[in-house]
CSV table of C-alpha atoms and ligand atoms in Angstrom, one decimal:
chain,number,residue,atom,x,y,z
A,1,MET,CA,141.5,42.9,61.2
A,2,LEU,CA,139.5,41.9,58.1
A,3,ILE,CA,137.7,38.6,58.0
A,4,VAL,CA,137.0,37.6,54.4
A,5,LEU,CA,134.0,35.4,54.1
A,6,HIS,CA,133.5,32.4,51.8
A,7,PRO,CA,131.5,33.3,48.5
A,8,ASP,CA,128.8,30.8,49.7
A,9,VAL,CA,128.6,31.8,53.3
A,10,THR,CA,125.2,31.6,54.9
A,11,LYS,CA,123.3,34.2,56.7
A,12,PRO,CA,123.5,32.2,60.1
A,13,GLN,CA,127.1,31.6,59.6
A,14,GLN,CA,127.8,35.3,59.1
A,15,ASP,CA,125.6,36.1,62.3
A,16,LEU,CA,127.7,33.7,64.3
A,17,ILE,CA,130.8,35.3,63.3
A,18,GLU,CA,129.5,38.8,64.0
A,19,ASP,CA,128.4,37.6,67.5
A,20,ARG,CA,131.9,36.2,68.1
A,21,ILE,CA,133.4,39.5,67.3
A,22,ARG,CA,130.9,41.3,69.8
A,23,GLU,CA,131.6,38.7,72.5
A,24,LEU,CA,135.2,39.7,72.3
A,25,GLY,CA,134.1,43.4,72.9
A,26,PHE,CA,134.7,44.6,69.4
A,27,THR,CA,132.4,45.9,66.7
A,28,PRO,CA,131.7,44.1,63.3
A,29,HIS,CA,131.2,46.0,60.1
A,30,ALA,CA,130.0,44.1,57.2
A,31,ILE,CA,131.7,45.4,53.9
A,32,SER,CA,130.3,44.0,50.6
A,33,GLY,CA,132.3,44.2,47.6
A,34,ALA,CA,131.8,43.0,44.0
A,35,GLY,CA,133.8,39.8,44.5
A,36,ARG,CA,133.6,39.1,48.2
A,37,THR,CA,131.9,40.0,51.5
A,38,ALA,CA,134.1,40.8,54.4
A,39,ILE,CA,133.7,41.9,58.1
A,40,GLY,CA,135.9,44.6,59.3
A,41,ILE,CA,136.7,44.8,63.1
A,42,THR,CA,137.0,47.9,65.1
A,43,GLY,CA,137.3,48.6,68.8
A,44,ASN,CA,140.4,46.5,69.2
A,45,LYS,CA,143.4,48.2,71.1
A,46,GLY,CA,146.0,45.9,69.6
A,47,ALA,CA,146.3,43.2,66.9
A,48,VAL,CA,143.3,40.8,67.0
A,49,ASP,CA,144.3,37.1,67.1
A,50,PRO,CA,143.1,35.5,63.9
A,51,GLY,CA,142.8,32.1,65.9
A,52,HIS,CA,139.5,33.4,67.2
A,53,PHE,CA,137.9,33.3,63.8
A,54,ARG,CA,140.0,31.1,61.4
A,55,LEU,CA,138.1,28.0,62.1
A,56,LEU,CA,134.6,29.4,62.1
A,57,ASP,CA,132.3,28.1,59.3
A,58,GLY,CA,132.1,30.7,56.5
A,59,VAL,CA,135.5,32.3,57.2
A,60,ALA,CA,137.9,32.2,54.2
A,61,ASP,CA,140.7,34.4,55.4
A,62,CYS,CA,141.7,36.7,58.2
A,63,ILE,CA,144.0,39.6,57.1
A,64,PRO,CA,145.4,42.1,59.4
A,65,VAL,CA,144.8,45.7,58.7
A,66,THR,CA,147.7,48.1,59.1
A,67,ALA,CA,146.1,51.5,58.4
A,68,PRO,CA,144.9,53.4,61.4
A,69,TYR,CA,141.8,54.6,59.2
A,70,LYS,CA,140.6,51.0,58.8
A,71,LEU,CA,137.1,51.2,57.3
A,72,VAL,CA,137.9,53.8,54.8
A,73,SER,CA,141.1,52.1,53.7
A,74,ARG,CA,141.8,50.1,50.4
A,75,GLU,CA,143.0,47.3,52.6
A,76,VAL,CA,139.4,46.7,53.8
A,77,LYS,CA,137.7,47.3,50.5
A,78,ARG,CA,139.5,47.0,47.3
A,79,GLU,CA,136.7,48.2,45.0
A,80,ASP,CA,135.9,52.0,44.7
A,81,THR,CA,133.0,53.1,46.7
A,82,ILE,CA,130.3,54.7,44.7
A,83,VAL,CA,128.1,57.1,46.7
A,84,ASP,CA,124.4,57.3,45.5
A,85,VAL,CA,123.2,60.8,46.2
A,86,ALA,CA,119.6,60.8,45.4
A,87,GLY,CA,120.2,58.8,42.2
A,88,VAL,CA,123.4,60.7,41.1
A,89,LEU,CA,126.5,58.2,41.4
A,90,VAL,CA,129.7,59.9,42.7
A,91,GLY,CA,132.9,57.7,42.4
A,92,GLY,CA,131.8,55.8,39.3
A,93,PRO,CA,133.2,56.4,35.7
A,94,ALA,CA,131.4,59.8,35.3
A,95,ILE,CA,132.7,63.0,36.7
A,96,VAL,CA,130.1,64.8,38.8
A,97,VAL,CA,129.9,68.6,38.9
A,98,MET,CA,128.6,70.5,41.8
A,99,ALA,CA,128.2,74.3,41.3
A,100,GLY,CA,126.7,77.4,42.6
A,101,PRO,CA,127.4,80.3,44.8
A,102,CYS,CA,129.4,80.3,48.1
A,103,ALA,CA,126.4,81.6,49.9
A,104,VAL,CA,122.6,81.7,49.1
A,105,GLU,CA,121.9,85.3,49.2
A,106,ASN,CA,118.3,85.9,47.8
A,107,GLU,CA,115.8,84.1,45.6
A,108,ALA,CA,116.8,85.7,42.3
A,109,GLN,CA,120.5,84.8,42.9
A,110,ILE,CA,120.0,81.2,43.7
A,111,LEU,CA,117.6,80.5,40.9
A,112,ALA,CA,119.8,82.3,38.3
A,113,SER,CA,122.6,80.2,39.7
A,114,ALA,CA,120.7,77.0,39.6
A,115,HIS,CA,119.4,77.4,36.1
A,116,GLY,CA,122.8,78.6,34.8
A,117,VAL,CA,124.7,75.8,36.2
A,118,ALA,CA,122.1,73.1,35.2
A,119,LYS,CA,122.1,74.4,31.7
A,120,TYR,CA,125.8,73.7,31.3
A,121,GLY,CA,125.8,70.3,32.9
A,122,ALA,CA,126.1,70.5,36.7
A,123,SER,CA,124.4,67.8,38.6
A,124,PHE,CA,124.3,69.5,42.0
A,125,LEU,CA,123.6,73.0,43.2
A,126,ARG,CA,125.8,74.1,46.0
A,127,GLY,CA,125.4,77.1,48.3
A,128,GLY,CA,125.9,77.9,51.9
A,129,ALA,CA,122.9,78.6,54.1
A,130,PHE,CA,124.6,78.3,57.5
A,131,LYS,CA,128.0,79.9,56.9
A,132,PRO,CA,131.0,79.7,59.1
A,133,ARG,CA,132.7,82.8,58.5
A,134,THR,CA,136.2,83.9,59.7
A,135,SER,CA,134.7,87.3,60.8
A,136,PRO,CA,131.6,87.7,63.0
A,137,TYR,CA,130.7,90.8,61.0
A,138,ASP,CA,130.7,89.0,57.6
A,139,PHE,CA,127.4,87.7,56.1
A,140,GLN,CA,126.5,84.6,58.1
A,141,GLY,CA,124.0,83.1,55.5
A,142,LEU,CA,120.1,83.0,55.4
A,143,LYS,CA,120.0,79.9,57.4
A,144,GLN,CA,116.5,78.4,57.3
A,145,LYS,CA,115.4,80.7,54.4
A,146,GLY,CA,118.5,79.6,52.5
A,147,LEU,CA,117.5,75.9,52.8
A,148,GLU,CA,114.2,76.8,51.5
A,149,LEU,CA,115.6,78.7,48.4
A,150,LEU,CA,118.0,75.8,47.7
A,151,ALA,CA,114.9,73.5,47.7
A,152,LYS,CA,113.2,75.8,45.2
A,153,GLY,CA,116.3,75.7,43.1
A,154,ARG,CA,116.2,71.8,43.1
A,155,ALA,CA,112.5,71.9,42.4
A,156,GLU,CA,112.9,74.1,39.4
A,157,THR,CA,115.9,72.3,37.9
A,158,GLY,CA,116.1,68.7,39.1
A,159,LEU,CA,119.7,69.5,40.5
A,160,LYS,CA,120.6,67.8,43.9
A,161,VAL,CA,121.5,70.1,46.8
A,162,VAL,CA,124.7,70.1,48.6
A,163,THR,CA,125.0,72.6,51.5
A,164,GLU,CA,127.1,72.9,54.7
A,165,VAL,CA,126.2,71.7,58.0
A,166,LYS,CA,127.8,74.1,60.5
A,167,ASP,CA,127.1,72.6,63.9
A,168,THR,CA,125.0,69.7,65.5
A,169,GLU,CA,122.2,72.4,66.5
A,170,THR,CA,121.2,72.8,62.9
A,171,LEU,CA,122.2,69.4,61.6
A,172,ALA,CA,118.5,68.1,61.6
A,173,ALA,CA,117.1,71.1,59.6
A,174,VAL,CA,120.0,70.7,56.9
A,175,ALA,CA,119.7,66.9,56.8
A,176,GLU,CA,115.9,67.2,56.1
A,177,SER,CA,116.4,69.5,53.3
A,178,ALA,CA,119.8,68.8,51.6
A,179,ASP,CA,120.7,65.7,49.5
A,180,LEU,CA,124.4,65.9,50.4
A,181,LEU,CA,125.7,67.3,53.7
A,182,GLN,CA,128.9,69.3,53.5
A,183,ILE,CA,131.3,69.3,56.4
A,184,GLY,CA,133.5,72.5,55.9
A,185,ALA,CA,137.2,72.7,56.3
A,186,ARG,CA,136.7,74.6,59.6
A,187,ASN,CA,134.8,71.6,61.0
A,188,MET,CA,136.8,68.6,59.6
A,189,GLN,CA,137.9,67.8,63.2
A,190,ASN,CA,134.6,68.9,65.0
A,191,PHE,CA,134.4,65.3,66.3
A,192,SER,CA,130.7,65.7,67.6
A,193,LEU,CA,129.6,66.8,64.2
A,194,LEU,CA,131.4,63.9,62.6
A,195,GLU,CA,129.7,61.5,65.0
A,196,ALA,CA,126.3,63.1,64.5
A,197,VAL,CA,126.5,62.8,60.7
A,198,GLY,CA,127.9,59.3,61.2
A,199,ASP,CA,124.7,58.4,62.9
A,200,LEU,CA,122.6,59.6,59.9
A,201,ARG,CA,122.2,57.5,56.8
A,202,LYS,CA,122.7,60.5,54.4
A,203,PRO,CA,125.7,61.3,52.2
A,204,VAL,CA,128.4,63.4,53.4
A,205,LEU,CA,130.9,65.6,51.6
A,206,LEU,CA,133.9,66.0,54.0
A,207,LYS,CA,136.2,68.8,53.1
A,208,ARG,CA,139.8,68.6,54.2
A,209,GLY,CA,140.8,71.1,56.9
A,210,MET,CA,143.0,73.8,55.7
A,211,SER,CA,145.8,72.7,58.0
A,212,SER,CA,145.1,69.0,58.0
A,213,THR,CA,147.1,66.2,56.6
A,214,ILE,CA,145.8,63.5,54.4
A,215,LYS,CA,145.9,61.1,57.2
A,216,GLU,CA,143.9,63.4,59.4
A,217,LEU,CA,141.4,63.7,56.6
A,218,LEU,CA,141.0,59.8,56.5
A,219,MET,CA,140.8,59.7,60.3
A,220,ALA,CA,137.9,62.3,60.2
A,221,ALA,CA,136.2,60.1,57.5
A,222,GLU,CA,136.7,57.1,59.8
A,223,TYR,CA,134.7,58.8,62.5
A,224,ILE,CA,131.7,59.1,60.2
A,225,VAL,CA,132.0,55.6,58.7
A,226,SER,CA,132.7,53.8,62.0
A,227,ARG,CA,129.2,54.9,63.1
A,228,GLY,CA,127.6,53.2,60.2
A,229,ASN,CA,127.3,55.9,57.6
A,230,LYS,CA,129.4,54.6,54.7
A,231,GLN,CA,128.3,57.2,52.2
A,232,VAL,CA,131.3,59.5,52.5
A,233,ILE,CA,133.0,61.6,49.7
A,234,LEU,CA,136.2,63.2,50.4
A,235,CYS,CA,137.1,66.7,49.3
A,236,GLU,CA,140.4,68.3,48.7
A,237,ARG,CA,140.0,72.1,48.8
A,238,GLY,CA,143.5,73.6,49.2
A,239,ILE,CA,145.7,73.8,52.3
A,240,ARG,CA,147.7,76.6,53.9
A,241,THR,CA,151.4,76.8,52.8
A,242,PHE,CA,153.9,79.4,52.8
A,243,GLU,CA,152.7,80.8,49.5
A,244,THR,CA,150.6,83.9,49.8
A,245,MET,CA,150.0,84.6,46.2
A,246,THR,CA,147.0,82.3,46.1
A,247,ARG,CA,144.4,81.9,48.8
A,248,ASN,CA,145.3,78.3,49.5
A,249,THR,CA,147.6,75.6,47.7
A,250,LEU,CA,145.5,73.0,46.0
A,251,ASP,CA,147.0,69.9,47.0
A,252,LEU,CA,146.9,67.9,43.7
A,253,ASN,CA,149.0,65.2,45.4
A,254,ALA,CA,146.1,64.3,47.7
A,255,ILE,CA,144.1,63.0,44.7
A,256,PRO,CA,146.4,60.0,43.8
A,257,MET,CA,147.1,59.4,47.5
A,258,LEU,CA,143.6,59.5,48.6
A,259,LYS,CA,142.6,57.3,45.7
A,260,SER,CA,145.1,54.7,46.6
A,261,LEU,CA,144.8,54.7,50.3
A,262,SER,CA,141.1,54.8,50.5
A,263,HIS,CA,138.1,53.3,48.4
A,264,LEU,CA,136.1,56.7,48.9
A,265,PRO,CA,135.3,59.0,46.1
A,266,VAL,CA,137.3,62.2,45.9
A,267,VAL,CA,135.9,65.6,44.7
A,268,VAL,CA,138.2,68.6,44.2
A,269,ASP,CA,137.2,72.3,45.0
A,270,PRO,CA,139.6,74.3,42.9
A,271,SER,CA,137.6,77.6,43.9
A,272,HIS,CA,138.8,77.7,47.4
A,273,GLY,CA,142.0,75.9,46.4
A,274,ILE,CA,143.4,78.8,44.4
A,275,GLY,CA,140.9,81.5,45.4
A,276,ILE,CA,141.3,83.5,42.2
A,277,ARG,CA,138.7,83.3,39.4
A,278,SER,CA,141.1,83.1,36.4
A,279,GLY,CA,142.8,80.0,38.1
A,280,VAL,CA,139.8,77.9,38.7
A,281,LEU,CA,139.5,76.3,35.2
A,282,PRO,CA,143.0,75.3,34.8
A,283,MET,CA,143.0,73.7,38.3
A,284,ALA,CA,139.7,72.0,37.6
A,285,ARG,CA,141.3,70.5,34.4
A,286,ALA,CA,144.3,69.5,36.6
A,287,ALA,CA,142.1,67.8,39.2
A,288,VAL,CA,140.3,65.7,36.6
A,289,ALA,CA,143.5,64.8,34.9
A,290,ALA,CA,144.8,63.6,38.3
A,291,GLY,CA,141.8,61.4,38.9
A,292,ALA,CA,139.2,63.4,40.7
A,293,ASP,CA,135.7,61.9,40.6
A,294,GLY,CA,134.0,65.2,40.7
A,295,LEU,CA,134.5,69.0,41.1
A,296,ILE,CA,132.7,71.6,43.4
A,297,ILE,CA,132.8,75.0,41.8
A,298,GLU,CA,131.6,78.4,43.0
A,299,VAL,CA,129.4,80.1,40.5
A,300,HIS,CA,127.5,83.3,40.9
A,301,PRO,CA,125.4,85.3,38.5
A,302,ASP,CA,127.2,88.6,39.3
A,303,PRO,CA,130.4,87.6,41.0
A,304,ASP,CA,131.6,91.1,41.7
A,305,ARG,CA,128.5,91.7,43.9
A,306,ALA,CA,128.7,88.5,45.7
A,307,LEU,CA,128.4,88.6,49.5
A,308,SER,CA,131.2,85.9,49.9
A,309,ASP,CA,134.0,84.7,47.8
A,310,GLY,CA,133.3,86.8,44.8
A,311,MET,CA,137.0,86.9,43.9
A,312,GLN,CA,137.0,83.1,43.2
A,313,SER,CA,133.5,82.8,41.7
A,314,LEU,CA,132.8,82.2,38.0
A,315,ASN,CA,130.1,83.8,36.1
A,316,ILE,CA,127.7,81.6,34.1
A,317,PRO,CA,129.7,82.0,30.9
A,318,MET,CA,132.9,81.2,32.5
A,319,PHE,CA,131.3,78.1,34.1
A,320,ALA,CA,130.1,77.1,30.7
A,321,GLU,CA,133.6,77.3,29.3
A,322,LEU,CA,135.0,75.3,32.4
A,323,MET,CA,132.4,72.5,31.6
A,324,ARG,CA,133.5,72.3,27.9
A,325,GLU,CA,137.2,72.2,28.9
A,326,VAL,CA,136.7,69.6,31.8
A,327,GLU,CA,134.8,67.4,29.5
A,328,LYS,CA,137.9,67.2,27.1
A,329,ILE,CA,140.1,66.1,29.9
A,330,ALA,CA,137.6,63.7,31.3
A,331,HIS,CA,137.5,61.9,27.8
A,332,ALA,CA,141.3,62.0,27.6
A,333,VAL,CA,141.6,60.2,30.8
A,334,GLY,CA,138.8,57.6,30.0
A,335,ARG,CA,136.0,59.2,32.0
A,336,THR,CA,132.5,60.6,31.0
A,337,MET,CA,130.7,63.6,32.4
A,338,HIS,CA,127.6,62.9,34.5
A,339,LYS,CA,124.5,64.3,32.9
A,340,MET,CA,121.2,64.7,34.6
A,341,PRO,CA,118.3,62.8,32.8
A,342,GLU,CA,116.6,64.8,30.2
A,343,HIS,CA,113.3,65.1,32.1
A,344,GLN,CA,115.1,66.6,35.0
A,345,ARG,CA,117.1,69.3,33.2
A,346,SER,CA,116.5,72.9,33.4
A,347,ARG,CA,114.6,74.3,30.6
B,1,PEP,C1,132.5,76.6,51.0
B,1,PEP,O1,132.4,75.7,50.4
B,1,PEP,O2,131.9,77.8,50.6
B,1,PEP,C2,133.5,76.7,52.1
B,1,PEP,C3,133.2,77.4,53.2
B,1,PEP,O3,134.5,75.9,52.0
B,1,PEP,P1,135.7,75.4,53.0
B,1,PEP,O4,134.8,74.7,54.3
B,1,PEP,O5,136.5,74.4,52.2
B,1,PEP,O6,136.4,76.7,53.4
B,2,MN,MN1,133.1,79.8,49.7
């Protein structure tokens, strides 16, 4: 149920409405949009009787919410959510690009990546410090040292930092250092982790599980938002299909579906989506054409020597070309490219 408030509702009236919701054993979630303020209700098992609220002062309307992912649904909030990540707006008119290596490997590698991607217009530096790898024998990341190197990359370039949070044990360390917390595909349904990031007030990039449906992705986002953290960005990164020629199948369908079902921004990861370097640029173009709000791209100064995901990583000149091409598509679909303010840009 969504309770739409009168435009001139007073604070005491809103407090009374929220108290009434709590008295019934439910949880109120204030949702402010451009044109209206509303209160979403969660915690109810069946339909909520609108009669409880209709006559309260300040209530304009009571609308049933049919989607099981309530707070992230368009039914509850019609306007696009814009997630403010340390001053960079994700979900607005400008396309935001996050780029960097799969994993932070050493100082020279991360700084070369940071300067390279900043020069060609990225707004975020990506790079895993805590890496969830399929094999226990593969490089597991530099962990705390990796976070420190990302912070150095940020200090030198002004880029924001997005990095994966692998588990609840290391969440505090990652949250202290990163601007945007990435929940990886393997953790999309790690409910303890979703709840823990839901209790923070820090933006989250939630990647779709490799065998998860669009609905499951939205339910995972609901875990985070229902705990009060509204700053969630959804990420399509490819799913497993019968196709073996590519690493995954980038589900471009997910972009218009997520944009219509949810108000949250959608970022696309064509690198993991196709898994082949030469396919990243065309799929990045396709993602922006289909309505993505941003891209996350794996870039390495020397991809053939990368410790993880070298096959799908672009070198810096390839990233520069991708940015030029994506900008053309962005303009064709009425978007702009986000640019970091001049004083923050890499020299
Ligand atoms: C990554 O971004 O490097 C990564 C591990 O992605 P995913 O969780 O989508 O596999
Ligand atoms: Mn990777």
